[in-house]
Coordinates of C-alpha atoms and ligand atoms in Angstrom, one line a residue:
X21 CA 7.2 -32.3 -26.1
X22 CA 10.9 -32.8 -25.1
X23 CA 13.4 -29.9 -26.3
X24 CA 16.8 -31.6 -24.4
X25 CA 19.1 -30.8 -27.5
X26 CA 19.0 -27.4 -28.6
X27 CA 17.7 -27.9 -32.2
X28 CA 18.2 -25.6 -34.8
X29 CA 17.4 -21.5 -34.2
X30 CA 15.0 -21.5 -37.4
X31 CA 12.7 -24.6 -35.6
X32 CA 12.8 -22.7 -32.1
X33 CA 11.6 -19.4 -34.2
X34 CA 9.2 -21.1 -35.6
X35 CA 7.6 -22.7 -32.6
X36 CA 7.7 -19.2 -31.0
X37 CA 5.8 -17.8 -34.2
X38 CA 3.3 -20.3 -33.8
X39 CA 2.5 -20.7 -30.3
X40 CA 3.9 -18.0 -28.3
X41 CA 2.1 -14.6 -27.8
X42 CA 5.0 -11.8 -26.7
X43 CA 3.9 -9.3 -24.8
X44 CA 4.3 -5.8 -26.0
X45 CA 4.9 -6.7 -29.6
X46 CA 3.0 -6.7 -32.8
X47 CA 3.2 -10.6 -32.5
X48 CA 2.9 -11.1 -36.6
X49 CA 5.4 -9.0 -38.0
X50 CA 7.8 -10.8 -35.1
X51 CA 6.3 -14.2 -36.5
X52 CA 7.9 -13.1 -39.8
X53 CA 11.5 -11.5 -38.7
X54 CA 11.8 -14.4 -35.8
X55 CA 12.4 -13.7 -32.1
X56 CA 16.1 -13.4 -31.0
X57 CA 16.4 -16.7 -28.6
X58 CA 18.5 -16.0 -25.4
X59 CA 19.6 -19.4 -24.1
X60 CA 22.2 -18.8 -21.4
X61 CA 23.6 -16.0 -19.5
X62 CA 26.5 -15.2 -16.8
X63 CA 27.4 -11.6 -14.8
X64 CA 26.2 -8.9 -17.0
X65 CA 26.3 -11.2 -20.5
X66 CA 23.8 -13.1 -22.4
X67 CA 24.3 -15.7 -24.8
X68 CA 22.0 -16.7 -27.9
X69 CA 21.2 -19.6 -29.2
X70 CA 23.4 -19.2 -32.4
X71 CA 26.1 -18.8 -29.3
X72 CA 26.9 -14.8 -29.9
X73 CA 27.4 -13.1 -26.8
X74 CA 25.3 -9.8 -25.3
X75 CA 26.1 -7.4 -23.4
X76 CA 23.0 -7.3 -21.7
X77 CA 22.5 -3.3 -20.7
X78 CA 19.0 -3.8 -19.5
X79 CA 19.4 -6.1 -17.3
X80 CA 16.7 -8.2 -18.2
X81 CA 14.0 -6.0 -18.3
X82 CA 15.2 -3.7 -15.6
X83 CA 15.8 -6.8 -13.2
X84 CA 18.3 -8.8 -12.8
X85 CA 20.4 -6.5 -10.5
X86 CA 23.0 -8.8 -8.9
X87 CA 23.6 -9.9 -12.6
X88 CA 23.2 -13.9 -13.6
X89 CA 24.4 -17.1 -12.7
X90 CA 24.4 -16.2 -9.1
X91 CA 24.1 -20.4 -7.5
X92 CA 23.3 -19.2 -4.2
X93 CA 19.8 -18.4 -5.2
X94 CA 19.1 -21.1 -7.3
X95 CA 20.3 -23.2 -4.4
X96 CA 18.0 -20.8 -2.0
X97 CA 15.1 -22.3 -4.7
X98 CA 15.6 -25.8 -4.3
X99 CA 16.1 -25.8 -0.4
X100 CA 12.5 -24.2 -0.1
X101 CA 10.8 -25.9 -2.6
X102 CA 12.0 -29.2 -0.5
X103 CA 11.0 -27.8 2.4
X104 CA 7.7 -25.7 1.7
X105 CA 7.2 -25.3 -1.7
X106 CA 3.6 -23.9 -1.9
X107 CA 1.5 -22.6 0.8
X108 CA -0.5 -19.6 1.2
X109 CA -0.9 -16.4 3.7
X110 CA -4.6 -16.2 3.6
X111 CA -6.8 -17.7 6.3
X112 CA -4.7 -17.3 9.6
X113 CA -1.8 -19.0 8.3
X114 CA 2.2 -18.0 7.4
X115 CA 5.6 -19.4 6.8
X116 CA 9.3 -18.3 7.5
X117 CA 10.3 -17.1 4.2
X118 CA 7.2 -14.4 3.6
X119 CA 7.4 -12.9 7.2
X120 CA 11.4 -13.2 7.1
X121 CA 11.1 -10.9 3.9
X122 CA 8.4 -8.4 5.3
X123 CA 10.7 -8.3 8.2
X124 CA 14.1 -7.8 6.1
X125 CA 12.2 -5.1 4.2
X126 CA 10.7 -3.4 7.0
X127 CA 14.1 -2.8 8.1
X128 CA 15.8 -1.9 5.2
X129 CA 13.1 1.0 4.2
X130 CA 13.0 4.3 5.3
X131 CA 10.9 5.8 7.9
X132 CA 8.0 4.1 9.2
X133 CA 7.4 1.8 6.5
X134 CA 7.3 -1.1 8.2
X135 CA 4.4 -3.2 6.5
X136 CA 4.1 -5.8 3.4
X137 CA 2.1 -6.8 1.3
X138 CA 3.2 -9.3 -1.2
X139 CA 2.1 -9.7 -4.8
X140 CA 3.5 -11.7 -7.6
X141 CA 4.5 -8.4 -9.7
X142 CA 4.8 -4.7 -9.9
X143 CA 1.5 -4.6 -11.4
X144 CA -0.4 -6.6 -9.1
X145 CA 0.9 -4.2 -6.2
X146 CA 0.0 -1.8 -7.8
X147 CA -3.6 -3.0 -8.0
X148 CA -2.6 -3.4 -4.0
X149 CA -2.3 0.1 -4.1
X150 CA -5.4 1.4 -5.8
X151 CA -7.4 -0.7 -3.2
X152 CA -5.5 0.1 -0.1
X153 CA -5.4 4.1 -0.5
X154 CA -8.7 4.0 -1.0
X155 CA -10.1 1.4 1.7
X156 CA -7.7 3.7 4.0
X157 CA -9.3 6.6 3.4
X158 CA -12.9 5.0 4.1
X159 CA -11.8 3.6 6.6
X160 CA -11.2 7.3 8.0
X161 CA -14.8 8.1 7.3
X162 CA -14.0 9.6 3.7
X163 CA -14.7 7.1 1.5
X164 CA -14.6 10.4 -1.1
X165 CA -11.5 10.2 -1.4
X166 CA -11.0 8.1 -3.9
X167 CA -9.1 9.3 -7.0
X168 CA -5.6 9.1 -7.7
X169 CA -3.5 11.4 -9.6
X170 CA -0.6 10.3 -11.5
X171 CA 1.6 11.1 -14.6
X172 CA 1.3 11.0 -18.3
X173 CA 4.3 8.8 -19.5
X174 CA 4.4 7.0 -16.1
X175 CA 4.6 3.3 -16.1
X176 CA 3.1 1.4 -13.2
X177 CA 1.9 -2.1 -15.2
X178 CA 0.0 -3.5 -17.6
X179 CA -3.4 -5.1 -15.5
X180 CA -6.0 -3.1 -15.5
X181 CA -5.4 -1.1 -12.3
X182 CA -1.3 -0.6 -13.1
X183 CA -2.2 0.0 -16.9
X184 CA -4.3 3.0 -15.8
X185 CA -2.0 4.7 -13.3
X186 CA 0.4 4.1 -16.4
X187 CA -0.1 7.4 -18.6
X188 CA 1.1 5.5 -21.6
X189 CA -1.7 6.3 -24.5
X190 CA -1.2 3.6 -26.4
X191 CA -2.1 1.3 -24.1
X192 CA -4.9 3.5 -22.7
X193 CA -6.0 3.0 -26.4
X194 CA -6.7 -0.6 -26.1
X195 CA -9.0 -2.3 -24.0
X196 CA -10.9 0.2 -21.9
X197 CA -8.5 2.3 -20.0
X198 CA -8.1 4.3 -17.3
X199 CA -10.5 3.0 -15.0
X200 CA -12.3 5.6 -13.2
X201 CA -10.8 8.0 -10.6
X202 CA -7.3 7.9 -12.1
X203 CA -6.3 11.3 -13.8
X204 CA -2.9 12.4 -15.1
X205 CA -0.9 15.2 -14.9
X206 CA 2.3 15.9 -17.1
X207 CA 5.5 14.9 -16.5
X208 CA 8.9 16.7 -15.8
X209 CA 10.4 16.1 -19.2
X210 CA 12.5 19.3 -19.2
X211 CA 14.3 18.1 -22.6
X212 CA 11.5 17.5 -24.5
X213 CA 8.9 19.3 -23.0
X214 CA 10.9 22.4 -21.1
X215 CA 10.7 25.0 -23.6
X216 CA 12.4 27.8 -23.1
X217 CA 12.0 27.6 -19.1
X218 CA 15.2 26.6 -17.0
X219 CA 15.0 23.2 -15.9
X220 CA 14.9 24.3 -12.6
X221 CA 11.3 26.1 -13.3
X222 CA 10.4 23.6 -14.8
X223 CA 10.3 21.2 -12.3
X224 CA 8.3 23.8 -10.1
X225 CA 6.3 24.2 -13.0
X226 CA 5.5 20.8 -13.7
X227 CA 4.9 20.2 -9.7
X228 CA 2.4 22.7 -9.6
X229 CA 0.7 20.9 -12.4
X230 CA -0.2 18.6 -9.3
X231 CA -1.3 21.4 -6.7
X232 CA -3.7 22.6 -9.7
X233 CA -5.5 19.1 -10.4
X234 CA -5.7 18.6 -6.5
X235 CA -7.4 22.3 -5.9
X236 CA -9.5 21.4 -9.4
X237 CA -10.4 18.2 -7.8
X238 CA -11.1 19.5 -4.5
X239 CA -8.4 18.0 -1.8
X240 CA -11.0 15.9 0.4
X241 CA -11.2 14.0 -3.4
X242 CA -8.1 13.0 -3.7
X243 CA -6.5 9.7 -2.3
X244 CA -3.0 9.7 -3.9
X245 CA 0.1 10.5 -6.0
X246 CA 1.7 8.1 -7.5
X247 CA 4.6 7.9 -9.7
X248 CA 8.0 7.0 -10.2
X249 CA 11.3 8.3 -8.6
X250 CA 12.9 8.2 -12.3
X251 CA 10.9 7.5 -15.0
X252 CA 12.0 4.0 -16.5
X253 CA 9.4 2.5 -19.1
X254 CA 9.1 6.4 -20.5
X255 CA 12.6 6.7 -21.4
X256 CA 14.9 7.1 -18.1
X257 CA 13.3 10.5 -17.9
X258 CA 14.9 12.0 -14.7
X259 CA 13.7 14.8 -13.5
X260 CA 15.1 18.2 -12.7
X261 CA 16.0 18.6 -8.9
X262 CA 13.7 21.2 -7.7
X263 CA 10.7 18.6 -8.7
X264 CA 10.5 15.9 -6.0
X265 CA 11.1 18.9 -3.1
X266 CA 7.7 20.7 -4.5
X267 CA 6.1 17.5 -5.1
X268 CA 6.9 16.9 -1.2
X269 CA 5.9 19.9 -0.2
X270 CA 2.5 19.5 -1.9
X271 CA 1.8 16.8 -0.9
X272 CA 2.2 17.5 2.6
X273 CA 0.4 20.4 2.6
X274 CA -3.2 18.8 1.2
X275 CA -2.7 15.4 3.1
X276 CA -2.6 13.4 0.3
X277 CA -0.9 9.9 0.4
X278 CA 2.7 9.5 -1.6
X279 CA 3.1 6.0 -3.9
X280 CA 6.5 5.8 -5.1
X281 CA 6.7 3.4 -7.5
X282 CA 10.3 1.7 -6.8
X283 CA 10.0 -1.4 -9.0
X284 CA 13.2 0.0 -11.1
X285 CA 14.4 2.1 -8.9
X286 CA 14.0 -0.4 -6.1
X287 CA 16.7 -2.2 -4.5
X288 CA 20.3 -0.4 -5.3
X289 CA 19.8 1.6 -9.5
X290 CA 19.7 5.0 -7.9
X291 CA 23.0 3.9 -5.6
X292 CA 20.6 3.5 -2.5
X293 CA 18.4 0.9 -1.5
X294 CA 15.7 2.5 -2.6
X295 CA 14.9 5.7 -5.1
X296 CA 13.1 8.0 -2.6
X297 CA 16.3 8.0 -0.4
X298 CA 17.8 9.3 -3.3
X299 CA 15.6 12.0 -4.0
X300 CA 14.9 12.3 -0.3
X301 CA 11.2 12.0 -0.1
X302 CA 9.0 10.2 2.4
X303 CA 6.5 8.1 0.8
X304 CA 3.5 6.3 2.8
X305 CA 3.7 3.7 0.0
X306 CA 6.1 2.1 -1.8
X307 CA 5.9 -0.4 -5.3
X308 CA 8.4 -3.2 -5.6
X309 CA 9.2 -6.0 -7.7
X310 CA 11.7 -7.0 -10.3
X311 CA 15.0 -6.1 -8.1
X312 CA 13.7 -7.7 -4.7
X313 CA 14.5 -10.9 -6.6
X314 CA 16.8 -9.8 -9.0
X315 CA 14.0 -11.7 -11.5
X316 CA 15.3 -14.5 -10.3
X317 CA 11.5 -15.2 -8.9
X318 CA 8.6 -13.4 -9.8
X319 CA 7.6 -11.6 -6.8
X320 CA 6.7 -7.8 -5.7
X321 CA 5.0 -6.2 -3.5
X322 CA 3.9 -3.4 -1.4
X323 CA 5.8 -1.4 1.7
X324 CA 3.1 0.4 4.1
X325 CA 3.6 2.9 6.4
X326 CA 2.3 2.5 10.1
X327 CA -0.6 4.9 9.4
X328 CA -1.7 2.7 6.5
X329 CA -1.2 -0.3 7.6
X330 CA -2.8 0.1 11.1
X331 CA -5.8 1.3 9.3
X332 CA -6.3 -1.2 7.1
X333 CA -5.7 -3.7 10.1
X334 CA -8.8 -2.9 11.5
X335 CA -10.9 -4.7 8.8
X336 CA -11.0 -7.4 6.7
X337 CA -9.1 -6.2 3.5
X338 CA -10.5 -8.3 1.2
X339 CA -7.9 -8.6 -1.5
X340 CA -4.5 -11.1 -2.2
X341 CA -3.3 -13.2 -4.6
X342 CA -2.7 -16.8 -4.5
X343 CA 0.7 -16.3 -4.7
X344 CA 1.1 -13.2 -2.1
X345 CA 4.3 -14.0 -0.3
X346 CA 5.1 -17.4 -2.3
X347 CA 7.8 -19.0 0.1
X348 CA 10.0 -20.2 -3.3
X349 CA 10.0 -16.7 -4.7
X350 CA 10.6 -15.2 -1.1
X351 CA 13.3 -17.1 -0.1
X352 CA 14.8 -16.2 -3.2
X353 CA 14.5 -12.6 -2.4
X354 CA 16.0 -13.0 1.1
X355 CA 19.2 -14.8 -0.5
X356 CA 19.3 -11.6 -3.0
X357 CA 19.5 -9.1 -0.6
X358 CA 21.6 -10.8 1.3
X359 CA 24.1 -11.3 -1.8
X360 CA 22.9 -7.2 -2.3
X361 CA 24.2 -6.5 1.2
X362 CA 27.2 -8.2 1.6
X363 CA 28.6 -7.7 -1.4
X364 CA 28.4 -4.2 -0.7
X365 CA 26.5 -3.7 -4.5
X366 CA 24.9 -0.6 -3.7
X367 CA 27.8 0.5 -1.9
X368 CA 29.7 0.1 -5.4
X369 CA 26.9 1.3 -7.3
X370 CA 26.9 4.9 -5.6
X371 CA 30.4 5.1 -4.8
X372 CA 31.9 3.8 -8.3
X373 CA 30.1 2.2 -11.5
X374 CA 27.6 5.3 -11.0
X375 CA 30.4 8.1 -11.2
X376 CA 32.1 6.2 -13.7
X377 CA 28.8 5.9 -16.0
X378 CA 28.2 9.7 -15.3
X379 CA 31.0 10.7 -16.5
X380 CA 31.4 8.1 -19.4
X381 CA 28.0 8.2 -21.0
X382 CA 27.9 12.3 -20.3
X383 CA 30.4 12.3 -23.3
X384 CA 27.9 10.8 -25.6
X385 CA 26.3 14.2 -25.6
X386 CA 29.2 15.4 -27.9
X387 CA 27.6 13.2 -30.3
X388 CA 25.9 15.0 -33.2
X389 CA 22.9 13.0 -33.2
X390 CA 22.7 13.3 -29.1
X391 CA 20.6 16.0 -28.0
X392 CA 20.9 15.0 -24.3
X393 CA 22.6 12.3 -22.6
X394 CA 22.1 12.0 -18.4
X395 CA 21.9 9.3 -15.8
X396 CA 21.5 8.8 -12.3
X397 CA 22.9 5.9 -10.8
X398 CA 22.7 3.1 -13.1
X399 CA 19.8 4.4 -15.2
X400 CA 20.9 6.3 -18.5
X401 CA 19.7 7.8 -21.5
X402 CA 20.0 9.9 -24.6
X403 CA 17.7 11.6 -26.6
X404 CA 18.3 11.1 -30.5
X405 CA 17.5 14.3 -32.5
X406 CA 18.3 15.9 -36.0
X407 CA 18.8 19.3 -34.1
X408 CA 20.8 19.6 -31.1
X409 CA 21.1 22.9 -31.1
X410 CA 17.3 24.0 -30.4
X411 CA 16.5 20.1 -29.1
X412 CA 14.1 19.3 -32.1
X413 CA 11.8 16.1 -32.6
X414 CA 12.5 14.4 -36.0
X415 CA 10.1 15.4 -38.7
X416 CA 9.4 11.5 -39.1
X417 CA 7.1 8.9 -37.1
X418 CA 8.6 9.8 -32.9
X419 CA 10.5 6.2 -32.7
X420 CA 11.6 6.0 -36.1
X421 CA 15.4 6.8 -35.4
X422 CA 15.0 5.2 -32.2
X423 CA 14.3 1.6 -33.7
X424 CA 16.7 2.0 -36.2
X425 CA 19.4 2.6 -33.5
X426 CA 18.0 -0.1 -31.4
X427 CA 18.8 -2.3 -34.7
X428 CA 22.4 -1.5 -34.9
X429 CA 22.5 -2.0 -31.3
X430 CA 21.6 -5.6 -30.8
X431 CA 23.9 -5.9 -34.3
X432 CA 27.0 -4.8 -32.0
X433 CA 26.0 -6.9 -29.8
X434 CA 24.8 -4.6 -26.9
X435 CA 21.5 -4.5 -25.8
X436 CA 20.1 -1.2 -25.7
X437 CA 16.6 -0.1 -25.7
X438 CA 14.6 2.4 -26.8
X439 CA 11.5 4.3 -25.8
X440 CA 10.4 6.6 -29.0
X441 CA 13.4 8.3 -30.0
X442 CA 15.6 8.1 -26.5
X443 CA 17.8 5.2 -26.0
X444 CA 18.3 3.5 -22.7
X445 CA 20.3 1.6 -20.5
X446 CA 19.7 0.0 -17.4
X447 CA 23.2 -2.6 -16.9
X448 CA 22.9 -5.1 -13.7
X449 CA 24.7 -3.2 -10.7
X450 CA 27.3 -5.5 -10.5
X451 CA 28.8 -4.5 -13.9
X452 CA 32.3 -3.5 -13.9
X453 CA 34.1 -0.3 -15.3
X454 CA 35.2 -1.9 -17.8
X455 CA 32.4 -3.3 -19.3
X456 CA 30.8 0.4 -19.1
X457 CA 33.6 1.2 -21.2
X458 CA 32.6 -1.3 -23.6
X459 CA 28.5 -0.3 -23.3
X460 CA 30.0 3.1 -24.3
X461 CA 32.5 1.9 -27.4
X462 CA 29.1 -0.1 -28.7
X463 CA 27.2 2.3 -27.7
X464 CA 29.4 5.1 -29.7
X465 CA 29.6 2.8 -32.7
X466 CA 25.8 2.4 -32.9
X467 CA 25.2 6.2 -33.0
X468 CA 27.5 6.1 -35.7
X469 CA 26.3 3.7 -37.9
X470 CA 23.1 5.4 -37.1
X471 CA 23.3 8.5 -37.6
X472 CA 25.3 7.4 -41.3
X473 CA 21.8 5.5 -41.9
X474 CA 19.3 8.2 -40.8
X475 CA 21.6 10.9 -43.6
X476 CA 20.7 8.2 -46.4
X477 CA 17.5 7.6 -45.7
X478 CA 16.8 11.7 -45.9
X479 CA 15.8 11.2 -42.2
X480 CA 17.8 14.2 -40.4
X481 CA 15.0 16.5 -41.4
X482 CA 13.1 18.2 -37.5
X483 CA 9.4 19.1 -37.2
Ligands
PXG22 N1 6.0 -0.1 -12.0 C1 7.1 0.3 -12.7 C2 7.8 1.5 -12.4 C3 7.6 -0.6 -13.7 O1 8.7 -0.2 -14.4 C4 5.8 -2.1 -13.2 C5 5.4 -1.2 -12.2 C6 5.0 -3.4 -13.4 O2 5.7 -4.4 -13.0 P1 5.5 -5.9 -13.6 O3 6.3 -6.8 -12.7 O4 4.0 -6.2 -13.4 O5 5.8 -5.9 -15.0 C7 6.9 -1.8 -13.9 C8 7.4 -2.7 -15.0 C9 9.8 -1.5 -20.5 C10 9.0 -2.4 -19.5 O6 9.4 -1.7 -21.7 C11 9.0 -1.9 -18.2 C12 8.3 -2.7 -17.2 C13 7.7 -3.8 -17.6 C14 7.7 -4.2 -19.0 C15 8.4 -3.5 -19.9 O7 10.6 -0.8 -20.2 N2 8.3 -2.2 -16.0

């Protein structure tokens, strides 16, 4: 089948309905409303196929960091697929563009991180990560030491290995997860979950959470920590700053390996190249994905500290993916940090479109359906509530205000997620003060219309 002229939006739809599966979505009620269908896009704006224009605040799906339309990497495409369009890394082989790459990143990380290992997504490297922390530590003669602690609310993929370091329930409802080994500890939600503690105690607080499960564990049990910088998938939950310090400090102390999980905050969103320079920890392990392409190709990844990697050197590791360095998708990535680099993006990011989102969408918070409105670089979010003043939950279903202002968001044109009841944003990092302005004019008029809806509906009543 041949789709050259764009037919009609309602025949599109209704090939989706029947053929397509979307991940994440309850796939008949979508079949019924019919999918949005995103034809085009340029800089930080999105085009459908009735031709109205988004402002895409997600960028992508948390992605497509140099923004779109960029011909240098679609040109950086066809070159290599000329060239070398397929081969793999497996038995005693490479090619330029996957050990260019592991060489570009080795640089570019902090510290002694100066190892890849490619996978085709943030989940797969994740995966990477389950099996390399824990052939490390056998091969150091404690092959105990296998399970992995990470956070409830914590995203880190949807295979089976990524889905169970995730601490999302509804997913661990489905299908037989966690796997074994893989325990959660809470997360440092101080807004919704801080009680009556300072933020600052609560950050402690919630790092001790991880000293206790090690000592209830036993240390000489315990491989890992993994979790993200910021919290993305959970809501842009970003936590207070006496957390990461403790965590640090921990996990110094009892010798257990760090994962930071960079895929969002990867590559320039905190306004550094990655998110632990930002918080200033030293991770033995970091995720990546979605911004070392700028989605452009799928691709992702692993970056290995000396001490790792040198281990695991002195065995087969038996584990990759076909697609482990794909020369197409890693040329691609090369050409998008290049673009990252000499464009100064991060640069900008820290220095200008961060301070200037700060500031902006810190005003929201005057809004009386806002109960909290932060960011950190160009990650943002607000929590939605019926009671500002003693930061209550709605009485109703947790999400139900959030879709509802999700609606009214894509209906001004401004695509803004949400995670239960928080809204998020997550613009491309080359978007320009002025178009934050206009995030924040949609995003104002949204609340609005919103928080009108949730009165009529006799949905401002808190638990
Ligand atoms: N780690 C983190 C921190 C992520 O955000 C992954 C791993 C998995 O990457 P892949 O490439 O396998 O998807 C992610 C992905 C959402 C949403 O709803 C977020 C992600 C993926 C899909 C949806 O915000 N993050």
């Amino acid at each position: 089948m041949s789709l050259t002229n764009t037919p009609p939006t309602a025949e599109l739809q209704a090939l989706d309905a029947a053929h397509h599966m979307h991940p994440f979505t309850a796939n008949g009620a979508l079949g019924a409303k019919g999918a949005r269908i995103i034809t085009r896009a340029e800089g930080v704006r999105l085009t459908d196929s009735e031709g109205v224009e988004l402002i895409d605040g997600m960028a992508g799906l948390w992605c497509v960091n140099i923004g779109y339309g960029r011909a240098e990497l679609a040109e950086a495409a066809a070159r290599q697929m000329r060239e070398l369009p397929f081969y793999n890394t497996f038995f005693q082989t490479s090619h330029v563009p996957a050990l260019t790459l592991a060489a570009k990143l080795a640089e570019l990380a902090p510290g002694d991180l100066n190892h890849v290992f490619f996978a085709g997504s943030g989940s797969e490297a994740n995966d990477t990560n389950i099996r390399m922390v824990r052939q490390y530590w056998a091969l150091k003669g404690q092959p105990q030491r296998r399970t992995i602690i990470a956070r409830r609310n914590g995203y880190h993929g949807s295979t089976m290995g990524g889905g169970s370091l995730g601490g999302m329930a509804a997913m661990h409802a489905q299908g037989g997860m966690p796997i074994p080994d893989i325990v959660h500890i809470d997360q440092p939600y101080w807004w919704g979950e801080g009680g009556d503690m300072t933020p600052e105690d609560f950050g402690l607080d919630r790092a001790h959470q991880l000293e206790a499960k090690i000592l209830e564990l036993g240390p000489e049990n315990v491989a890992a920590f993994i979790a993200e910088p910021v919290q993305g998938a959970g809501g842009v939950i970003i936590p207070p700053d006496s957390y990461w310090p403790e965590v640090q400090r921990i996990v110094d102390e009892y010798g257990i390996l760090l994962i930071a999980d960079e895929v969002i905050t990867g590559f320039g969103r905190l306004g550094h190249w990655f998110g632990s320079q930002s918080y200033g920890i030293r991770p033995d392990i970091m995720t990546i994905a979605k911004g070392l392409s700028s989605g452009y190709q799928p691709i992702g990844g692993s970056i290995v500290c000396d001490a790792i990697a040198n281990t695991i050197a002195q065995d087969e590791f038996n584990h990759g993916y076909t697609y482990s360095g794909h020369p197409v998708a890693a040329a691609v990535a090369l050409e998008n940090l290049r673009i990252l680099d000499e464009d100064a993006i991060i640069t900008r990011v820290h220095d200008a479109t961060a301070p200037h989102l700060a500031q902006a969408w810190a005003r929201l918070a005057d809004h009386p359906l806002v109960g909290e409105a932060v960011s950190r670089g160009l990650m943002a979010s607000l929590a939605l509530t019926p009671d500002k003043t003693r930061r209550a939950h709605f009485a109703a279903e947790p999400g139900t205000a959030g879709y509802i202002c999700r609606e009214y968001s894509f209906g001004n044109n401004l695509i803004m997620r949400h995670v239960g009841d928080r809204m998020i944003i997550a613009p491309p990092l080359v978007i320009s003060h002025s178009d934050i302005d206009e995030i924040i004019l949609r995003a104002t008029r949204t609340l609005d219309q919103t928080l009108a809806h949730l009165h009529r509906e006799g949905l401002m009543s808190a638990q």
